[in-house]
mmCIF file of C-alpha atoms in Angstrom:
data_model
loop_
_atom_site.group_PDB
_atom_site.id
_atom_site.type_symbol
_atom_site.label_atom_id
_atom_site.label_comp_id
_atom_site.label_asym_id
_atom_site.label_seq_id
_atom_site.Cartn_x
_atom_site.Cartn_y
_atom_site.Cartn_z
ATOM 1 C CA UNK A 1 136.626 -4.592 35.025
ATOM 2 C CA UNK A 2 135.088 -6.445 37.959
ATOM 3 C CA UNK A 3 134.209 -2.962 39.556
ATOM 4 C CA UNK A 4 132.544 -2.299 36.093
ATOM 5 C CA UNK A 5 130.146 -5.451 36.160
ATOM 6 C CA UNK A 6 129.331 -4.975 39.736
ATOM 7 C CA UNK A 7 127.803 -1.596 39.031
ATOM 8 C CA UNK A 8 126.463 -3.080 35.911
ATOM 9 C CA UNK A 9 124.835 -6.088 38.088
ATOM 10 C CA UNK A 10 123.732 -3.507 40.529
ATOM 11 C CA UNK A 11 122.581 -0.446 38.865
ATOM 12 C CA UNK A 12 122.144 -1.966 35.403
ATOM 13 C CA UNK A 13 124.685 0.142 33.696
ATOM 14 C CA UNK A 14 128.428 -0.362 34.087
ATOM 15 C CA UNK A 15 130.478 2.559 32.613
ATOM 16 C CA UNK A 16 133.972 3.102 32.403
ATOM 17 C CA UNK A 17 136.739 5.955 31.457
ATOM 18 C CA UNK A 18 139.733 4.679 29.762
ATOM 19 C CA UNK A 19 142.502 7.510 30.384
ATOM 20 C CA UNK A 20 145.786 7.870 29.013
ATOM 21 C CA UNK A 21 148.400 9.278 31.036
ATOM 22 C CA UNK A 22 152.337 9.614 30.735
ATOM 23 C CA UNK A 23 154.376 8.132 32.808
ATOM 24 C CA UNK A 24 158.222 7.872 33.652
ATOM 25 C CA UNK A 25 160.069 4.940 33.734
ATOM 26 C CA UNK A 26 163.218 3.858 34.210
ATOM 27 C CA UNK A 27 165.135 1.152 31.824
ATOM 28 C CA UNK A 28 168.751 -0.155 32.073
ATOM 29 C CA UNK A 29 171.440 1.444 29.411
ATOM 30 C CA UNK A 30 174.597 -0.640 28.408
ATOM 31 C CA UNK A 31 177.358 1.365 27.909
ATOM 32 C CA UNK A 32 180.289 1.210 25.175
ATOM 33 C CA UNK A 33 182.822 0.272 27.989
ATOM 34 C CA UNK A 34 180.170 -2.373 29.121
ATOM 35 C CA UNK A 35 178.900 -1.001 31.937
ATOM 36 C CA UNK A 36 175.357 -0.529 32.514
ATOM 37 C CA UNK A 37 173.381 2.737 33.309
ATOM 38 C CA UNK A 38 169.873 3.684 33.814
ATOM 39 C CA UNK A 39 167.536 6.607 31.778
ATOM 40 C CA UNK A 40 164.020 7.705 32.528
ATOM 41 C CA UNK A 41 161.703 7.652 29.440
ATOM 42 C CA UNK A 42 158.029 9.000 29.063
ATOM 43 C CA UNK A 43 155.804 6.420 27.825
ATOM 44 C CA UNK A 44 152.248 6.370 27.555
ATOM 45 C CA UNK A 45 150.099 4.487 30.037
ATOM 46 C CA UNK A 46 146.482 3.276 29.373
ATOM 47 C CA UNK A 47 143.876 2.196 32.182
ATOM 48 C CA UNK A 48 140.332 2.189 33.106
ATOM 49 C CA UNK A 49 138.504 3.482 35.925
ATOM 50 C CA UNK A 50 134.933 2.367 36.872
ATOM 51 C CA UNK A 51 132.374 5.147 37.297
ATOM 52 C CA UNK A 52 129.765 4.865 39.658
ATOM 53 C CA UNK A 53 126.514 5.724 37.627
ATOM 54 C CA UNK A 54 125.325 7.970 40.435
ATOM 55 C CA UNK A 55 127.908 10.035 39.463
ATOM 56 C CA UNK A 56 127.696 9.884 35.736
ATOM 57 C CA UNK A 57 125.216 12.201 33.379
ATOM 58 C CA UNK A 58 124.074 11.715 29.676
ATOM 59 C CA UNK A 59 121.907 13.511 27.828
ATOM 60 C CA UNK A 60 118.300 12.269 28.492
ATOM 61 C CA UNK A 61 117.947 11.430 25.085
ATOM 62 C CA UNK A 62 120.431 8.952 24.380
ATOM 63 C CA UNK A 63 120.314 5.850 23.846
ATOM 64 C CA UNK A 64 124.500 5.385 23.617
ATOM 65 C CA UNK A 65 127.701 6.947 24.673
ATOM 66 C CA UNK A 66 128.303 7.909 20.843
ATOM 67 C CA UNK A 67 124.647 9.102 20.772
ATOM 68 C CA UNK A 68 124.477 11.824 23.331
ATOM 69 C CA UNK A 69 126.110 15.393 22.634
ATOM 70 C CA UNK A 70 127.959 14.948 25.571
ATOM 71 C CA UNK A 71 128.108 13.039 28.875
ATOM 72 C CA UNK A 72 130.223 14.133 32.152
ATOM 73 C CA UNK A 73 131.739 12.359 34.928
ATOM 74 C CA UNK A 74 131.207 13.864 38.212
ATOM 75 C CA UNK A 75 133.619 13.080 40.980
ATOM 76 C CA UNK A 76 135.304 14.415 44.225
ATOM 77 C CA UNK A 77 139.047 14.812 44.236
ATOM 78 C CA UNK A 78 141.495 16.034 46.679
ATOM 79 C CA UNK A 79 142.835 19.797 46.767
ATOM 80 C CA UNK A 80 146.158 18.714 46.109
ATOM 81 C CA UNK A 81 145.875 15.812 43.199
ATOM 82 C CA UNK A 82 144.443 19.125 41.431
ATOM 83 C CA UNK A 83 147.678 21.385 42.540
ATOM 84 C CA UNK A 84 149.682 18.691 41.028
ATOM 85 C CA UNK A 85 147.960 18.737 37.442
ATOM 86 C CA UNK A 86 148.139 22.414 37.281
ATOM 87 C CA UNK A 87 151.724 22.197 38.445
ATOM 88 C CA UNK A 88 152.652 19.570 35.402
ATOM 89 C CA UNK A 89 150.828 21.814 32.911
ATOM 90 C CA UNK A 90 147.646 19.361 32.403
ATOM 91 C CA UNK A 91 145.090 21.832 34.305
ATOM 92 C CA UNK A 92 145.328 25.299 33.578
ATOM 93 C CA UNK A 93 146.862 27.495 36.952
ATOM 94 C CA UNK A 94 143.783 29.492 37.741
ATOM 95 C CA UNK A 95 142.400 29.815 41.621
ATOM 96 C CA UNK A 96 140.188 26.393 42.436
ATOM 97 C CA UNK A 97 137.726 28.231 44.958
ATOM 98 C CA UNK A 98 135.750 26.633 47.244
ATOM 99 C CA UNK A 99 134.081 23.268 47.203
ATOM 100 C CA UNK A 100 130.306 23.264 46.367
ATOM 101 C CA UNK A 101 128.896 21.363 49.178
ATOM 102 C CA UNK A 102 125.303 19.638 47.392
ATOM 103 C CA UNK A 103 125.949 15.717 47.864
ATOM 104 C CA UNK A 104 123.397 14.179 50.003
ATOM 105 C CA UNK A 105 125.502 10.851 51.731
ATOM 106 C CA UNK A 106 122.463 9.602 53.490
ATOM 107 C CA UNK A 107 121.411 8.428 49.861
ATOM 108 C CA UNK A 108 124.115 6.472 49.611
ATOM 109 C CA UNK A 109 123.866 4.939 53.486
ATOM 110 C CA UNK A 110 127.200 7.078 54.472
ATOM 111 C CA UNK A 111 127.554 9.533 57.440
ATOM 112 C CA UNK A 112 128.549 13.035 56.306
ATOM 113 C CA UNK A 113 132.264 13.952 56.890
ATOM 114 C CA UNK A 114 133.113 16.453 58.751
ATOM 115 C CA UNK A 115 135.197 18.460 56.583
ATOM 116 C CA UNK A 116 135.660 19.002 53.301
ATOM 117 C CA UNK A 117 137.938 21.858 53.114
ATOM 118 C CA UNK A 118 140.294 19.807 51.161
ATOM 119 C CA UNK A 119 137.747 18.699 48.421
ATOM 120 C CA UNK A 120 137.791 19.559 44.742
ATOM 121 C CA UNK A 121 134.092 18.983 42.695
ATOM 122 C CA UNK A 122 135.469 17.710 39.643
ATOM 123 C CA UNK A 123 133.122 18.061 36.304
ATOM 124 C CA UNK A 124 134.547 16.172 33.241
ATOM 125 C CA UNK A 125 132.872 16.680 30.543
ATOM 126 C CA UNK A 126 133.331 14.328 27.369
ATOM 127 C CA UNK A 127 131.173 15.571 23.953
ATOM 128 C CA UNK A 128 130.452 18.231 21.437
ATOM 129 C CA UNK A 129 131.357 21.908 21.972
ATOM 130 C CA UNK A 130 131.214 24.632 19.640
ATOM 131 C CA UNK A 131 134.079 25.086 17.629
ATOM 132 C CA UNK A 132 133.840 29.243 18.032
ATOM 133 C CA UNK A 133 134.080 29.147 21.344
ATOM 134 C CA UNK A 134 136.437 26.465 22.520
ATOM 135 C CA UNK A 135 140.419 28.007 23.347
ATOM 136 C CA UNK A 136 142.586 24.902 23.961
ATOM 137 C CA UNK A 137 144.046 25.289 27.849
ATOM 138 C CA UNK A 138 145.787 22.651 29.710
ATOM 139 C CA UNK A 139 146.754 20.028 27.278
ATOM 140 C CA UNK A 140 150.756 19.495 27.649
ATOM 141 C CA UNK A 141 150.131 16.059 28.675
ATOM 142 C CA UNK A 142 148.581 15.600 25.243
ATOM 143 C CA UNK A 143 152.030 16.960 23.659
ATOM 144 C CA UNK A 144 153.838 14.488 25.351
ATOM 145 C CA UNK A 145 152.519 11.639 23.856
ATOM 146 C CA UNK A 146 152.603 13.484 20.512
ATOM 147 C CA UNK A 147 148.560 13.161 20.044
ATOM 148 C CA UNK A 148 147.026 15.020 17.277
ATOM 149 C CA UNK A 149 144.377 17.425 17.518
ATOM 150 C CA UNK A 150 143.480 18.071 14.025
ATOM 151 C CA UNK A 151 139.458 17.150 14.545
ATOM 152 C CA UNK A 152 137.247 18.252 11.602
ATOM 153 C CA UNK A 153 135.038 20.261 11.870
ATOM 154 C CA UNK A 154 131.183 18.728 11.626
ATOM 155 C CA UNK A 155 128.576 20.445 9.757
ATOM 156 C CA UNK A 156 127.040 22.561 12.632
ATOM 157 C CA UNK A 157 130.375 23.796 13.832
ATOM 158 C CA UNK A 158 130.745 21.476 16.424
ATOM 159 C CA UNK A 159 133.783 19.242 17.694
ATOM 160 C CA UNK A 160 134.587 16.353 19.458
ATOM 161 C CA UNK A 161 136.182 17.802 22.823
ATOM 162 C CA UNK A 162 137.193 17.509 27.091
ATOM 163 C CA UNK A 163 135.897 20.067 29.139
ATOM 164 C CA UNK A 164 137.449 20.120 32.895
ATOM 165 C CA UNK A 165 135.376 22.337 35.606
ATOM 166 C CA UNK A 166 136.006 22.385 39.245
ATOM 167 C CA UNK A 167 133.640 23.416 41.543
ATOM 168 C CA UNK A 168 130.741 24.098 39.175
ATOM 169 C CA UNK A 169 132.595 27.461 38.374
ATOM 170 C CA UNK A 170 136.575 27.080 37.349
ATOM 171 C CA UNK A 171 137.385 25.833 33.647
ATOM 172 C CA UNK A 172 140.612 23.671 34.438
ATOM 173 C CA UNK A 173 140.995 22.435 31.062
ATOM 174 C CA UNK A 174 139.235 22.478 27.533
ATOM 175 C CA UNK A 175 140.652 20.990 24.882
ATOM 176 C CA UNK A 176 140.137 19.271 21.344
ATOM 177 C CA UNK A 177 139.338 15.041 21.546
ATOM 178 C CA UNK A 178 143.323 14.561 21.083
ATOM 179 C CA UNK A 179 142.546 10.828 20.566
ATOM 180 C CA UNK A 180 143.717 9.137 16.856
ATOM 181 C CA UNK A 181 140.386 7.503 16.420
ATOM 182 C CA UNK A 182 138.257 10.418 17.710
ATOM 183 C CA UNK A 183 136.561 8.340 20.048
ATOM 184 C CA UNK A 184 135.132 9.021 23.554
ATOM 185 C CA UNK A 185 136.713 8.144 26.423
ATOM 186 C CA UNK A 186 133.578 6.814 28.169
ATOM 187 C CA UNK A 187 132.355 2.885 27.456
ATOM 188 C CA UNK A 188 129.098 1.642 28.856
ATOM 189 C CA UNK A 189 126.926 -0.849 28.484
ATOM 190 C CA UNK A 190 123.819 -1.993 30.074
ATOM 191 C CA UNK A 191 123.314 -5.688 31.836
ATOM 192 C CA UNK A 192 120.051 -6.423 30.618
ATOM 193 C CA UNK A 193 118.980 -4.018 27.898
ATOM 194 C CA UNK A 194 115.704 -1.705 28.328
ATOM 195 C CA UNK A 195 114.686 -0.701 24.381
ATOM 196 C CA UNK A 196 115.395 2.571 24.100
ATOM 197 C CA UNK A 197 116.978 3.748 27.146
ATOM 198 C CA UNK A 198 120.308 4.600 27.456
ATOM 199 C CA UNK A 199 120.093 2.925 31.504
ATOM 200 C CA UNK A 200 119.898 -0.501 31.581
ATOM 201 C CA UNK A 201 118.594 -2.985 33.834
ATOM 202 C CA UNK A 202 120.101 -4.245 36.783
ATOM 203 C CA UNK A 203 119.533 -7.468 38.615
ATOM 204 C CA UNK A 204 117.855 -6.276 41.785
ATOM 205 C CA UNK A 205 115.416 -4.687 39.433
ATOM 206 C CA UNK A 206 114.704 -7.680 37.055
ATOM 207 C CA UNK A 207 113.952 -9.778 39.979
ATOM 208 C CA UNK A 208 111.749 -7.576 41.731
ATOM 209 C CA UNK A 209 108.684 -9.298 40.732
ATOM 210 C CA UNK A 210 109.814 -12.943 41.227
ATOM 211 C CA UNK A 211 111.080 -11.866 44.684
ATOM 212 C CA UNK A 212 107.458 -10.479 45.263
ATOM 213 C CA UNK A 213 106.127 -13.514 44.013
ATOM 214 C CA UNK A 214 108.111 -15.900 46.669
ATOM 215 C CA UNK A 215 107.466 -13.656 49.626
ATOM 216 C CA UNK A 216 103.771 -14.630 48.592
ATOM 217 C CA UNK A 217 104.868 -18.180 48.543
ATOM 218 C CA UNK A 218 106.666 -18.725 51.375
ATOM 219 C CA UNK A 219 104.178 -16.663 53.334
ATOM 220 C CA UNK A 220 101.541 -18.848 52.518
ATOM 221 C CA UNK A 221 103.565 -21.804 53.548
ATOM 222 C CA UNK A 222 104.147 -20.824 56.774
ATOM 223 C CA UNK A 223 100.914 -19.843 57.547
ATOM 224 C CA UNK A 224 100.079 -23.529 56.195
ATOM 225 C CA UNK A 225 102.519 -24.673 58.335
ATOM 226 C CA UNK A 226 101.337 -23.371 61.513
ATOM 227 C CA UNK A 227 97.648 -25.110 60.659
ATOM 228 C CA UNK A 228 99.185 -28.434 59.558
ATOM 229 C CA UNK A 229 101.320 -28.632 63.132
ATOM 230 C CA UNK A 230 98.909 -27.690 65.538
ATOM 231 C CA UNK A 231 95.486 -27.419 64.108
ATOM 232 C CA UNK A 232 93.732 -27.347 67.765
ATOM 233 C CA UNK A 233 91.140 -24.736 68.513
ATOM 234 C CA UNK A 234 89.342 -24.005 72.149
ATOM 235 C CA UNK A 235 85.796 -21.840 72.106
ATOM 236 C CA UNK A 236 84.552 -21.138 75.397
ATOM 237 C CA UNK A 237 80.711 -21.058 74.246
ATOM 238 C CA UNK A 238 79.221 -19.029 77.013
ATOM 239 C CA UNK A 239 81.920 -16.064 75.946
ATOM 240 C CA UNK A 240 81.125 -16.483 71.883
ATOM 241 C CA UNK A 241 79.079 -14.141 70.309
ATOM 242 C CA UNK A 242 76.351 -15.189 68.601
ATOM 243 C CA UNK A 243 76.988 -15.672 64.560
ATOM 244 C CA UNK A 244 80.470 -15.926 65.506
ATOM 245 C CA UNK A 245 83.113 -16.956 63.340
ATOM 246 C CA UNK A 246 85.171 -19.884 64.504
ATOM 247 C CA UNK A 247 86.957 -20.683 61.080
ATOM 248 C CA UNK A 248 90.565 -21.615 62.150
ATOM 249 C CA UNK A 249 93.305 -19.682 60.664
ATOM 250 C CA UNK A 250 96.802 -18.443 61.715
ATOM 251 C CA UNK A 251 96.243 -15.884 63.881
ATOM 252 C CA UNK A 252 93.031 -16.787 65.950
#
């Protein structure tokens, strides 16, 4: 949550994804003779994960999560972490291929690395699909918890569904909102609110204009300053031009 404000402070947006995942763990069994054992059950875990807004997308008209058609999260991931989800049946076990190489670090004030063989692009996409021509692939984790998937249908034959690509190119995963409320799984909201914009307002922009403002101020001051201190001026006349201006000012 304090990841999510930050961006929000920064960028004017903070979004989140709250995922669900299924997790093992262990708790003690007592026995009929008294003795105490130990079983693994699956249990469903909830948590959120900030998202940096340079690496979230919304459809340019929206003003909220629940207005767009869809929004995506857009993230690097290691080779293996993928391997893994394919492995446990949540990705479907298709070839990954190779990592589209278009992110430009020097925006963000990083060096380039110098490899990425083991990265994964990782396009989530989180929205409206049409019904026709959506085939539900890698969603065991989804069984597991026992989630529905029994979304109506809306009038133009669209539904509420997840839509995993890797590398611009591979569908991992494409399933049905399995949710019980049908919701999204992306939250936002916007530090200072811009009307009618989905992108808020962050506080390096609101005080953009007072900081202007103060540089004025405190430039002025100091110029000021350097008259009130040593206000002391020496013309050689013979060297003056004539008409010349001897106003005294920082500077001269």
């Amino acid at each position: 949550i304090a990841e999510v404000v930050l961006n929000g402070a920064i960028y004017g947006t903070g979004i989140a994804k709250v995922v669900v995942e299924s997790r093992k763990n262990r708790v003690p069994i007592q026995n009929e003779d008294g003795t105490l054992t130990s079983e693994e059950k699956l249990y469903p875990c909830v948590k959120l994960i900030p998202i940096d807004p340079r690496e979230f997308v919304i459809d340019p008209l929206a003003r909220s999560i629940d207005d767009a058609i869809g929004c995506a999260h857009v993230m690097r991931s290691n080779v293996h972490k993928i391997e893994a989800k394919q492995k446990s049946g949540i990705y479907a076990n298709v070839e990954i291929g190779s990592y589209s190489d278009d992110d430009n670090f020097s925006a963000y004030g990083e060096t380039t690395p110098s490899s990425k063989e083991d990265w994964v692009k990782i396009t989530e996409y989180h929205g409206k699909v049409p019904k026709s021509m959506l085939d539900p692939i890698g969603s065991v984790i989804e069984e597991e918890l026992e989630m529905t998937q029994d979304l109506p249908e809306d009038e133009a034959g669209m539904v509420e569904a997840i839509v995993t690509i890797a590398n611009d190119s591979v569908l991992l995963r494409a399933i049905e909102n399995p949710f019980f409320m049908h919701d999204r799984s992306i939250i936002a909201y916007q530090h200072d609110r811009v009307p009618n914009r989905f992108w808020g307002r962050g506080i390096a922009e609101k005080g953009y204009n007072p900081q202007k403002a103060l540089d004025a101020e405190l430039r002025a001051r100091i110029d000021s300053l350097a008259l009130a201190t040593y206000p002391v001026a020496l013309v050689n006349g013979m060297m003056a031009p004539r008409n010349g201006d001897f106003s005294i000012r920082p500077g001269r």
